[in-house]
């Protein structure tokens, strides 16, 4: 079996974010890393919408990211620290829209190792030095410079190693143009290592160490080091030189400290806490991330606590000496991994989990009534300031980037009966969790009847926005003018009583901007059947297959050409391309005839109406559309690259063909086919992101567009539409106006490049697992959070704290205290923004929810008690119960402690569920002695993984009855799958055990196991002998039992069997073999064998913790597998990964890659330069378009 890996949706979680002018223009961009890919985002300064400029897979783990520019430069470079053992400097080239590798210097081994640098990057603010550090011991400093041609050069590395030292964070100190200096948070463990008593380990203090690069002597010295009182987690450099006092802000537990070399005193300020917080009061508070904003006159910092509260930090200075730190509560946003303040006044928040946000900073919070805290205020040691969190005041949300990270579970099913399956995912963490289904912003208005067509018209060709929408009915025409709103007009000069504007069955009416009207009547006894127009040309077809051509003269007059064209059969559809810029006309006319052909005719006066090419079709054509796609964007003063002309042919049988028209000869070549739906396909040309795109309508609507070097054909999750046109107004510059039955709809499509359109519904806690109740299409979900209170406990804590408030108050303050207590009890801050209170380790909250995914409403909710953690769920039909009666069994752990792992016991809750799945009725609960981590229905009974025991239960009156068990799984059962008499049981670290249930002896016997240890997260059965597994380290493997393995084995309870027959490596006597191995690079949480498109083939769908959705598809022929393996081999050598990691060793991180071809690397073929494409295609005995057709074919066969 050979597999091909395809990513359908790239990771959505963000691990690092930096901002700068990467394209060299004045516009600021944000560069984010998503684990193993880099993405360049550009927020539009006017609308605030975030556009993706470029996404590139680096086939390596991005560990750190920093932007820098050389002194006096206008463009930012990017330094990437990865697992490649190399420092890589990238430059963004806006002309080619690619990242170019400027430098790549090797300094160590590959992989994420403790002593190989790459984990930390620090930069001198003037761009004179870069430090790259490891977690332990090694630090290297590189000096960037320019050569004569002003190109970036880099020095050989200077070492700043110190053994027995662990580093927590490193930053560059802003010292103006003195010798560059770096500050590191370090801890020296040498004494602790040599002390057997363990006392030294408790006394070891963290130190703040400054390293100076002496530019004169060209080496790095350890300048100064001092121990810190609290444990710090990160450093923030303070602007220096002309801009500020320089120095470092140290963010540590409960305190913020300012330090600087020289005479400067240390200044400490406690981190303010929320007033009346339900959190454990003994818990420390830390800042988790910060952003610095600096202008010529001032600077400030925004720092965020782990509850999501942002504080604005300013420093009061006296000359260049800092006198006090001032903190002011700014706003609360979800907890972030990185924040960027842009010069345009935006704040970008890359959240830890869930969607990412772009806010506009509307106030700096200087003149409001929010109290300001200062380090100068006197407080007792250990005391702190208090503030009251509130809704946003200084920030306004302008855009939201959808993120599925983390996907906890996923199932593919067609519960909405849409032909195309949906992916149902459990995403998010804690109160910010969602359940996503796989739209567009719309305006809808009713119309007086059922229209049959709609168009938009501009007043003048050079206007930016449309002026009118024209809706055609069978017996009338409605004209709507576009302004702030859309309303009807009557004096536009359009012929109100004829069905089609401009062209109608009896003639053509040409309406000028000054409302003069020219008429052209059709010849007698003939009617116009079809027409094709652009803004300079009109072609009409008369009954009987006669073509007449008109062209607009420069005076604005519409002139008929004398020559007409007779065709062999009736015309069923026609299309003209848009007129290219700077030209009078388009050269090509496409005509679809009733004899199942499409013909291309020339409209050039020199060879007028001469046939250029013809293509036979498998069915009659319904509509045609010619678009130019793949054009490069025009930069200022530079022409963009010219795209290709594509003829899209919609067939009456629901197929869509896309063919390339040669721009010089008009010949048709390279046809691609897709099946869209059951109705005939209508095509409409619209504009998306400045380029042409095609909207195709069948039983559902599809959008075909060119984005980031490849074609996308994606379904719109919207009601079926009948007719559409491009729409452009000030509020919605790139929209679609469409009709659906008797309504007119205006749609705006967002997020190009997204494969799935999603609908999400919020839930209370982190959703862990779910099952689908097929009869009602409802989902039953278990949600569990650690370190959390149930609603009941929260209420009790609030009441208790309110009573304490009143008790603490003196006699005179009773009234005030009562008011405060009432206000506190009524206060309602949504937890998805303000985060849930942290209850402490070992505290759990869980619910079981029935959800209707169509409407997103909760049908039933069962709340479990405090400290009961729901870990697993199964839908079971017990054999001893009446037919059709289903039960939901939920596995619950009591007082579950994660580290060290302890559990006081567990329960199996059994609920009865009715046929409509409207509610859960508790039948009984069964106590068990360990945590029931997974459940699986098996032959009318229930298999339960209780810790490391595998047990078989049946339903009894008072509880579930244990029928059989197997105690030979070594550690902890994490997943159970059953097929026939076989059970595949996954252990937490020892891979998969194959078990046979012997009904006669009532025994579960292990008959085979795997040869490799694997830390399994999930598995799925592919067939009776094969199982696919995913592990904690980002690998997917397919394990198969070979034909020689028999599952007819006997248990040996006496141990009499000879020692040599006991089994290999103390395991089972038979071993499974590995068919395929592949390193994804992200932790897979779900695997499923499923079909993603109607009529497609089955593939293995996986989703990861970072939000990736991908498929592994099997090759159906040796020829395909051979072709892609060779393409992958050429791509490895011609286009090595961007960050210097070797592609083969990345995909073989833990186990050598086996029988899997990496489609993500193969698909980069479309984005490498043409010369390389030709040389690779030549080696494969093909031309580049054939190679990209193969790439597209394999993608469209299995997925979008």
mmCIF file of N, CA and C in Angstrom, residues 969-975 985-994 1009-1019 1027-1040 1072-1079 1087 1150-1154:
data_model
loop_
_atom_site.group_PDB
_atom_site.id
_atom_site.type_symbol
_atom_site.label_atom_id
_atom_site.label_comp_id
_atom_site.label_asym_id
_atom_site.label_seq_id
_atom_site.Cartn_x
_atom_site.Cartn_y
_atom_site.Cartn_z
ATOM 1 N N UNK A 969 -2.269 -5.813 29.333
ATOM 2 C CA UNK A 969 -1.836 -4.552 28.692
ATOM 3 C C UNK A 969 -0.922 -3.840 29.699
ATOM 4 N N UNK A 970 0.270 -3.378 29.297
ATOM 5 C CA UNK A 970 1.256 -2.959 30.306
ATOM 6 C C UNK A 970 0.960 -1.660 31.062
ATOM 7 N N UNK A 971 0.461 -0.606 30.397
ATOM 8 C CA UNK A 971 0.430 0.691 31.089
ATOM 9 C C UNK A 971 -0.961 1.278 31.278
ATOM 10 N N UNK A 972 -1.578 1.680 30.165
ATOM 11 C CA UNK A 972 -2.874 2.355 30.254
ATOM 12 C C UNK A 972 -3.537 2.258 28.887
ATOM 13 N N UNK A 973 -4.782 1.813 28.860
ATOM 14 C CA UNK A 973 -5.477 1.685 27.574
ATOM 15 C C UNK A 973 -6.008 3.049 27.150
ATOM 16 N N UNK A 974 -5.707 3.467 25.913
ATOM 17 C CA UNK A 974 -6.173 4.785 25.467
ATOM 18 C C UNK A 974 -7.181 4.707 24.332
ATOM 19 N N UNK A 975 -7.265 3.555 23.651
ATOM 20 C CA UNK A 975 -8.191 3.482 22.519
ATOM 21 C C UNK A 975 -8.552 2.035 22.254
ATOM 22 N N UNK A 985 -6.463 -2.948 20.666
ATOM 23 C CA UNK A 985 -6.372 -2.132 21.878
ATOM 24 C C UNK A 985 -5.067 -1.337 21.838
ATOM 25 N N UNK A 986 -5.166 -0.011 22.015
ATOM 26 C CA UNK A 986 -3.963 0.838 21.982
ATOM 27 C C UNK A 986 -3.538 1.167 23.401
ATOM 28 N N UNK A 987 -2.255 0.935 23.650
ATOM 29 C CA UNK A 987 -1.682 1.274 24.951
ATOM 30 C C UNK A 987 -1.062 2.662 24.859
ATOM 31 N N UNK A 988 -0.946 3.342 26.010
ATOM 32 C CA UNK A 988 -0.455 4.721 25.978
ATOM 33 C C UNK A 988 0.976 4.812 25.464
ATOM 34 N N UNK A 989 1.797 3.754 25.672
ATOM 35 C CA UNK A 989 3.159 3.866 25.149
ATOM 36 C C UNK A 989 3.678 2.613 24.451
ATOM 37 N N UNK A 990 2.870 1.574 24.395
ATOM 38 C CA UNK A 990 3.365 0.328 23.798
ATOM 39 C C UNK A 990 2.606 -0.054 22.532
ATOM 40 N N UNK A 991 2.103 0.923 21.798
ATOM 41 C CA UNK A 991 1.468 0.672 20.508
ATOM 42 C C UNK A 991 0.198 -0.178 20.631
ATOM 43 N N UNK A 992 -0.076 -0.989 19.613
ATOM 44 C CA UNK A 992 -1.374 -1.661 19.506
ATOM 45 C C UNK A 992 -1.240 -3.145 19.845
ATOM 46 N N UNK A 993 -2.224 -3.649 20.603
ATOM 47 C CA UNK A 993 -2.312 -5.089 20.897
ATOM 48 C C UNK A 993 -3.518 -5.647 20.152
ATOM 49 N N UNK A 994 -3.308 -6.770 19.451
ATOM 50 C CA UNK A 994 -4.406 -7.412 18.733
ATOM 51 C C UNK A 994 -4.947 -8.540 19.629
ATOM 52 N N UNK A 1009 1.175 -8.362 18.565
ATOM 53 C CA UNK A 1009 1.397 -6.956 18.927
ATOM 54 C C UNK A 1009 2.415 -6.335 17.981
ATOM 55 N N UNK A 1010 2.762 -5.069 18.245
ATOM 56 C CA UNK A 1010 3.626 -4.312 17.342
ATOM 57 C C UNK A 1010 5.083 -4.443 17.773
ATOM 58 N N UNK A 1011 5.982 -4.200 16.830
ATOM 59 C CA UNK A 1011 7.419 -4.319 17.151
ATOM 60 C C UNK A 1011 8.000 -3.019 17.701
ATOM 61 N N UNK A 1012 7.316 -1.903 17.513
ATOM 62 C CA UNK A 1012 7.857 -0.615 17.975
ATOM 63 C C UNK A 1012 7.009 -0.052 19.112
ATOM 64 N N UNK A 1013 7.654 0.622 20.069
ATOM 65 C CA UNK A 1013 6.833 1.350 21.042
ATOM 66 C C UNK A 1013 6.217 2.576 20.346
ATOM 67 N N UNK A 1014 4.966 2.845 20.564
ATOM 68 C CA UNK A 1014 4.328 4.052 20.009
ATOM 69 C C UNK A 1014 3.446 4.647 21.094
ATOM 70 N N UNK A 1015 3.500 5.973 21.242
ATOM 71 C CA UNK A 1015 2.691 6.656 22.265
ATOM 72 C C UNK A 1015 1.391 7.067 21.583
ATOM 73 N N UNK A 1016 0.445 6.141 21.531
ATOM 74 C CA UNK A 1016 -0.754 6.309 20.690
ATOM 75 C C UNK A 1016 -1.695 7.392 21.232
ATOM 76 N N UNK A 1017 -2.207 8.218 20.334
ATOM 77 C CA UNK A 1017 -3.287 9.149 20.712
ATOM 78 C C UNK A 1017 -4.616 8.655 20.163
ATOM 79 N N UNK A 1018 -4.611 8.097 18.961
ATOM 80 C CA UNK A 1018 -5.857 7.610 18.373
ATOM 81 C C UNK A 1018 -5.531 6.563 17.319
ATOM 82 N N UNK A 1019 -6.533 5.752 16.986
ATOM 83 C CA UNK A 1019 -6.318 4.746 15.938
ATOM 84 C C UNK A 1019 -7.634 4.492 15.227
ATOM 85 N N UNK A 1027 -4.638 -1.582 10.815
ATOM 86 C CA UNK A 1027 -5.065 -0.499 11.703
ATOM 87 C C UNK A 1027 -4.118 0.687 11.490
ATOM 88 N N UNK A 1028 -4.690 1.897 11.450
ATOM 89 C CA UNK A 1028 -3.876 3.114 11.328
ATOM 90 C C UNK A 1028 -3.778 3.745 12.704
ATOM 91 N N UNK A 1029 -2.562 4.183 13.083
ATOM 92 C CA UNK A 1029 -2.368 4.772 14.415
ATOM 93 C C UNK A 1029 -1.717 6.142 14.283
ATOM 94 N N UNK A 1030 -1.982 6.983 15.273
ATOM 95 C CA UNK A 1030 -1.290 8.278 15.352
ATOM 96 C C UNK A 1030 -0.714 8.387 16.749
ATOM 97 N N UNK A 1031 0.460 9.027 16.879
ATOM 98 C CA UNK A 1031 1.074 9.093 18.210
ATOM 99 C C UNK A 1031 1.364 10.522 18.651
ATOM 100 N N UNK A 1032 1.832 10.641 19.900
ATOM 101 C CA UNK A 1032 2.049 11.947 20.540
ATOM 102 C C UNK A 1032 3.141 12.758 19.880
ATOM 103 N N UNK A 1033 3.979 12.106 19.068
ATOM 104 C CA UNK A 1033 5.115 12.817 18.489
ATOM 105 C C UNK A 1033 4.859 13.214 17.045
ATOM 106 N N UNK A 1034 3.594 13.106 16.607
ATOM 107 C CA UNK A 1034 3.252 13.601 15.273
ATOM 108 C C UNK A 1034 3.466 12.602 14.155
ATOM 109 N N UNK A 1035 3.486 11.297 14.471
ATOM 110 C CA UNK A 1035 3.639 10.292 13.412
ATOM 111 C C UNK A 1035 2.319 9.602 13.139
ATOM 112 N N UNK A 1036 2.138 9.185 11.887
ATOM 113 C CA UNK A 1036 1.016 8.304 11.544
ATOM 114 C C UNK A 1036 1.626 7.027 10.977
ATOM 115 N N UNK A 1037 1.137 5.882 11.462
ATOM 116 C CA UNK A 1037 1.659 4.602 10.966
ATOM 117 C C UNK A 1037 0.499 3.682 10.640
ATOM 118 N N UNK A 1038 0.694 2.838 9.629
ATOM 119 C CA UNK A 1038 -0.300 1.816 9.314
ATOM 120 C C UNK A 1038 0.329 0.463 9.637
ATOM 121 N N UNK A 1039 -0.349 -0.294 10.514
ATOM 122 C CA UNK A 1039 0.178 -1.579 10.975
ATOM 123 C C UNK A 1039 -0.730 -2.675 10.434
ATOM 124 N N UNK A 1040 -0.120 -3.746 9.918
ATOM 125 C CA UNK A 1040 -0.931 -4.806 9.311
ATOM 126 C C UNK A 1040 -0.485 -6.170 9.822
ATOM 127 N N UNK A 1072 3.063 -7.900 14.329
ATOM 128 C CA UNK A 1072 2.477 -7.230 13.163
ATOM 129 C C UNK A 1072 3.584 -6.499 12.408
ATOM 130 N N UNK A 1073 3.372 -6.242 11.132
ATOM 131 C CA UNK A 1073 4.393 -5.517 10.360
ATOM 132 C C UNK A 1073 3.889 -4.103 10.046
ATOM 133 N N UNK A 1074 4.842 -3.210 9.828
ATOM 134 C CA UNK A 1074 4.500 -1.808 9.549
ATOM 135 C C UNK A 1074 4.420 -1.613 8.040
ATOM 136 N N UNK A 1075 3.288 -1.133 7.561
ATOM 137 C CA UNK A 1075 3.103 -0.933 6.121
ATOM 138 C C UNK A 1075 3.527 0.472 5.714
ATOM 139 N N UNK A 1076 3.205 1.476 6.550
ATOM 140 C CA UNK A 1076 3.520 2.863 6.188
ATOM 141 C C UNK A 1076 3.864 3.644 7.438
ATOM 142 N N UNK A 1077 4.807 4.583 7.298
ATOM 143 C CA UNK A 1077 5.208 5.471 8.387
ATOM 144 C C UNK A 1077 5.340 6.868 7.822
ATOM 145 N N UNK A 1078 4.870 7.852 8.565
ATOM 146 C CA UNK A 1078 4.982 9.227 8.061
ATOM 147 C C UNK A 1078 4.926 10.182 9.233
ATOM 148 N N UNK A 1079 5.800 11.188 9.228
ATOM 149 C CA UNK A 1079 5.805 12.192 10.301
ATOM 150 C C UNK A 1079 5.015 13.412 9.841
ATOM 151 N N UNK A 1087 -8.459 10.098 13.557
ATOM 152 C CA UNK A 1087 -8.218 9.419 12.275
ATOM 153 C C UNK A 1087 -9.532 8.781 11.869
ATOM 154 N N UNK A 1150 11.040 10.222 13.641
ATOM 155 C CA UNK A 1150 11.152 9.168 14.645
ATOM 156 C C UNK A 1150 11.306 7.787 14.029
ATOM 157 N N UNK A 1151 10.612 7.565 12.902
ATOM 158 C CA UNK A 1151 10.725 6.295 12.192
ATOM 159 C C UNK A 1151 10.988 6.642 10.732
ATOM 160 N N UNK A 1152 11.812 5.868 10.018
ATOM 161 C CA UNK A 1152 12.057 6.209 8.608
ATOM 162 C C UNK A 1152 10.744 6.234 7.823
ATOM 163 N N UNK A 1153 10.579 7.269 6.995
ATOM 164 C CA UNK A 1153 9.346 7.377 6.216
ATOM 165 C C UNK A 1153 9.247 6.155 5.309
ATOM 166 N N UNK A 1154 8.023 5.611 5.210
ATOM 167 C CA UNK A 1154 7.882 4.377 4.437
ATOM 168 C C UNK A 1154 6.577 4.425 3.647
#
